[in-house]
Amino acid sequence: MSDIRRFTVSLSGDLLDRFDQQIAGEGYDNRSKAVADLIRSALVDQQWQQGEEVAAAIILVYDHHHTGLGSRLTAIQHDYHHAIICSQHVHLDHDNCLEIIAVRGKPASIQELYGRLRGTKGVKYGALAPAATGQGLD
Ligand code: NI
């Protein structure tokens, strides 16, 4: 944040009104932060598309009673130990587990890991929340 520059953007009044309404609903109190976040979001999309180092969260919900499921998920995670930063296991109720796995690495590797976990029989829900390492986003 050492080099702050100002620039002028020309938009239709309707578009600006909709933008202001949207960002207010999202909790922004100024346009600069909202515009910067849109730019960062586009840059992170590009990092994923170009195969740069990225970070992400993998979210899984499964029934731990499903035979062998826990050990299969653990075995898959060991295959990608280089990419996994940490994981958190939450016992949602008597049957269901929520697992949140923080990962870092190349997008293809992260997507492959996610695909293997999500595709394991007995996993009820999976989501991949793409994120970034933070590099190049200042
Ligand atoms: Ni559990």
Short mmCIF file of C-alpha atoms and ligand atoms in Angstrom, two decimals:
data_model
loop_
_atom_site.label_atom_id
_atom_site.label_comp_id
_atom_site.label_asym_id
_atom_site.label_seq_id
_atom_site.Cartn_x
_atom_site.Cartn_y
_atom_site.Cartn_z
CA MET A 1 0.00 0.00 0.00
CA SER A 2 2.99 2.29 -0.41
CA ASP A 3 2.08 3.70 -3.83
CA ILE A 4 -1.54 4.87 -3.80
CA ARG A 5 -2.74 6.41 -7.06
CA ARG A 6 -6.05 7.95 -7.98
CA PHE A 7 -7.77 7.46 -11.31
CA THR A 8 -11.07 8.53 -12.81
CA VAL A 9 -13.63 6.02 -14.09
CA SER A 10 -16.54 7.01 -16.33
CA LEU A 11 -19.72 4.90 -16.04
CA SER A 12 -23.41 5.35 -16.70
CA GLY A 13 -25.33 6.71 -13.73
CA ASP A 14 -27.48 3.57 -13.62
CA LEU A 15 -24.47 1.30 -13.48
CA LEU A 16 -22.84 3.37 -10.76
CA ASP A 17 -26.09 3.39 -8.75
CA ARG A 18 -26.33 -0.39 -8.99
CA PHE A 19 -22.68 -0.75 -8.02
CA ASP A 20 -23.12 1.53 -5.00
CA GLN A 21 -26.24 -0.38 -3.96
CA GLN A 22 -24.50 -3.71 -4.31
CA ILE A 23 -21.35 -2.77 -2.41
CA ALA A 24 -23.38 -1.14 0.37
CA GLY A 25 -25.27 -4.43 0.72
CA GLU A 26 -21.97 -6.27 0.94
CA GLY A 27 -20.77 -4.00 3.73
CA TYR A 28 -18.34 -1.75 1.87
CA ASP A 29 -18.22 1.80 3.12
CA ASN A 30 -16.25 3.17 0.17
CA ARG A 31 -15.88 2.51 -3.54
CA SER A 32 -12.09 2.34 -3.55
CA LYS A 33 -11.95 -0.83 -1.47
CA ALA A 34 -14.78 -2.39 -3.51
CA VAL A 35 -13.04 -1.62 -6.82
CA ALA A 36 -9.69 -2.84 -5.50
CA ASP A 37 -11.35 -6.10 -4.37
CA LEU A 38 -12.90 -6.59 -7.82
CA ILE A 39 -9.46 -6.15 -9.37
CA ARG A 40 -7.90 -8.55 -6.86
CA SER A 41 -10.61 -11.09 -7.54
CA ALA A 42 -9.85 -10.92 -11.27
CA LEU A 43 -6.11 -11.29 -10.54
CA VAL A 44 -6.74 -14.34 -8.36
CA ASP A 45 -8.88 -15.88 -11.13
CA GLN A 46 -5.94 -15.28 -13.45
CA GLN A 47 -3.51 -16.90 -10.99
CA TRP A 48 -5.69 -20.01 -11.01
CA GLN A 49 -6.01 -20.04 -14.80
CA GLN A 50 -2.29 -19.54 -15.33
CA GLY A 51 -1.22 -22.25 -12.91
CA GLU A 52 0.48 -20.01 -10.37
CA GLU A 53 0.93 -20.91 -6.71
CA VAL A 54 -2.45 -20.50 -5.00
CA ALA A 55 -4.19 -21.39 -1.76
CA ALA A 56 -7.64 -22.80 -1.13
CA ALA A 57 -9.96 -24.42 1.36
CA ILE A 58 -11.51 -27.80 0.67
CA ILE A 59 -14.70 -28.49 2.59
CA LEU A 60 -16.14 -31.97 3.00
CA VAL A 61 -19.19 -33.33 4.79
CA TYR A 62 -19.45 -37.07 5.32
CA ASP A 63 -20.90 -39.73 7.56
CA HIS A 64 -18.07 -41.28 9.53
CA HIS A 65 -20.05 -44.53 9.89
CA HIS A 66 -19.54 -45.18 6.18
CA THR A 67 -17.21 -48.19 6.12
CA GLY A 68 -13.58 -47.28 5.63
CA LEU A 69 -14.36 -43.74 4.55
CA GLY A 70 -12.24 -41.99 7.16
CA SER A 71 -9.17 -44.03 6.34
CA ARG A 72 -9.70 -43.58 2.57
CA LEU A 73 -9.89 -39.81 2.99
CA THR A 74 -6.79 -39.87 5.17
CA ALA A 75 -4.89 -41.98 2.62
CA ILE A 76 -5.74 -39.52 -0.17
CA GLN A 77 -4.59 -36.60 1.98
CA HIS A 78 -1.28 -38.36 2.65
CA ASP A 79 -0.76 -38.58 -1.13
CA TYR A 80 -0.95 -34.76 -1.18
CA HIS A 81 0.84 -34.05 2.11
CA HIS A 82 3.06 -31.51 0.32
CA ALA A 83 -0.02 -29.40 -0.51
CA ILE A 84 -1.93 -29.65 2.76
CA ILE A 85 -1.20 -26.94 5.31
CA CYS A 86 -3.64 -28.16 7.95
CA SER A 87 -7.04 -29.70 8.38
CA GLN A 88 -9.78 -29.35 10.91
CA HIS A 89 -12.33 -32.01 11.72
CA VAL A 90 -15.63 -31.04 13.32
CA HIS A 91 -18.18 -33.60 14.59
CA LEU A 92 -21.40 -31.97 13.40
CA ASP A 93 -23.68 -34.49 15.09
CA HIS A 94 -23.75 -38.20 15.94
CA ASP A 95 -23.18 -39.20 12.29
CA ASN A 96 -21.86 -36.29 10.25
CA CYS A 97 -18.37 -34.84 10.09
CA LEU A 98 -17.25 -31.55 8.58
CA GLU A 99 -13.66 -31.38 7.42
CA ILE A 100 -11.94 -28.18 6.33
CA ILE A 101 -8.59 -28.68 4.62
CA ALA A 102 -6.32 -25.69 3.96
CA VAL A 103 -4.15 -26.26 0.90
CA ARG A 104 -1.46 -24.45 -1.04
CA GLY A 105 0.13 -25.32 -4.38
CA LYS A 106 -0.51 -25.42 -8.10
CA PRO A 107 -4.17 -25.22 -9.11
CA ALA A 108 -4.06 -28.53 -11.01
CA SER A 109 -2.78 -30.37 -7.95
CA ILE A 110 -5.36 -28.76 -5.67
CA GLN A 111 -8.19 -29.54 -8.10
CA GLU A 112 -6.98 -33.12 -8.42
CA LEU A 113 -6.91 -33.52 -4.63
CA TYR A 114 -10.36 -31.99 -4.34
CA GLY A 115 -11.72 -34.24 -7.09
CA ARG A 116 -10.38 -37.36 -5.40
CA LEU A 117 -11.79 -36.39 -2.01
CA ARG A 118 -15.16 -35.26 -3.37
CA GLY A 119 -15.41 -38.35 -5.54
CA THR A 120 -14.86 -40.76 -2.65
CA LYS A 121 -17.94 -42.87 -2.01
CA GLY A 122 -19.74 -41.67 1.11
CA VAL A 123 -18.78 -38.00 0.85
CA LYS A 124 -22.12 -36.17 0.95
CA TYR A 125 -20.92 -32.70 0.11
CA GLY A 126 -17.76 -31.10 -1.12
CA ALA A 127 -16.74 -27.58 -2.00
CA LEU A 128 -13.53 -25.98 -3.15
CA ALA A 129 -13.12 -22.37 -2.07
CA PRO A 130 -10.37 -20.90 -4.26
CA ALA A 131 -8.12 -18.38 -2.57
CA ALA A 132 -4.69 -16.89 -3.01
CA THR A 133 -1.33 -16.78 -1.32
CA GLY A 134 -1.64 -12.99 -1.20
CA GLN A 135 1.36 -12.46 -3.47
CA GLY A 136 0.84 -9.82 -6.16
CA LEU A 137 -2.33 -8.44 -4.59
CA ASP A 138 -0.96 -5.39 -2.74
NI NI B 1 -16.34 -36.53 13.13
#
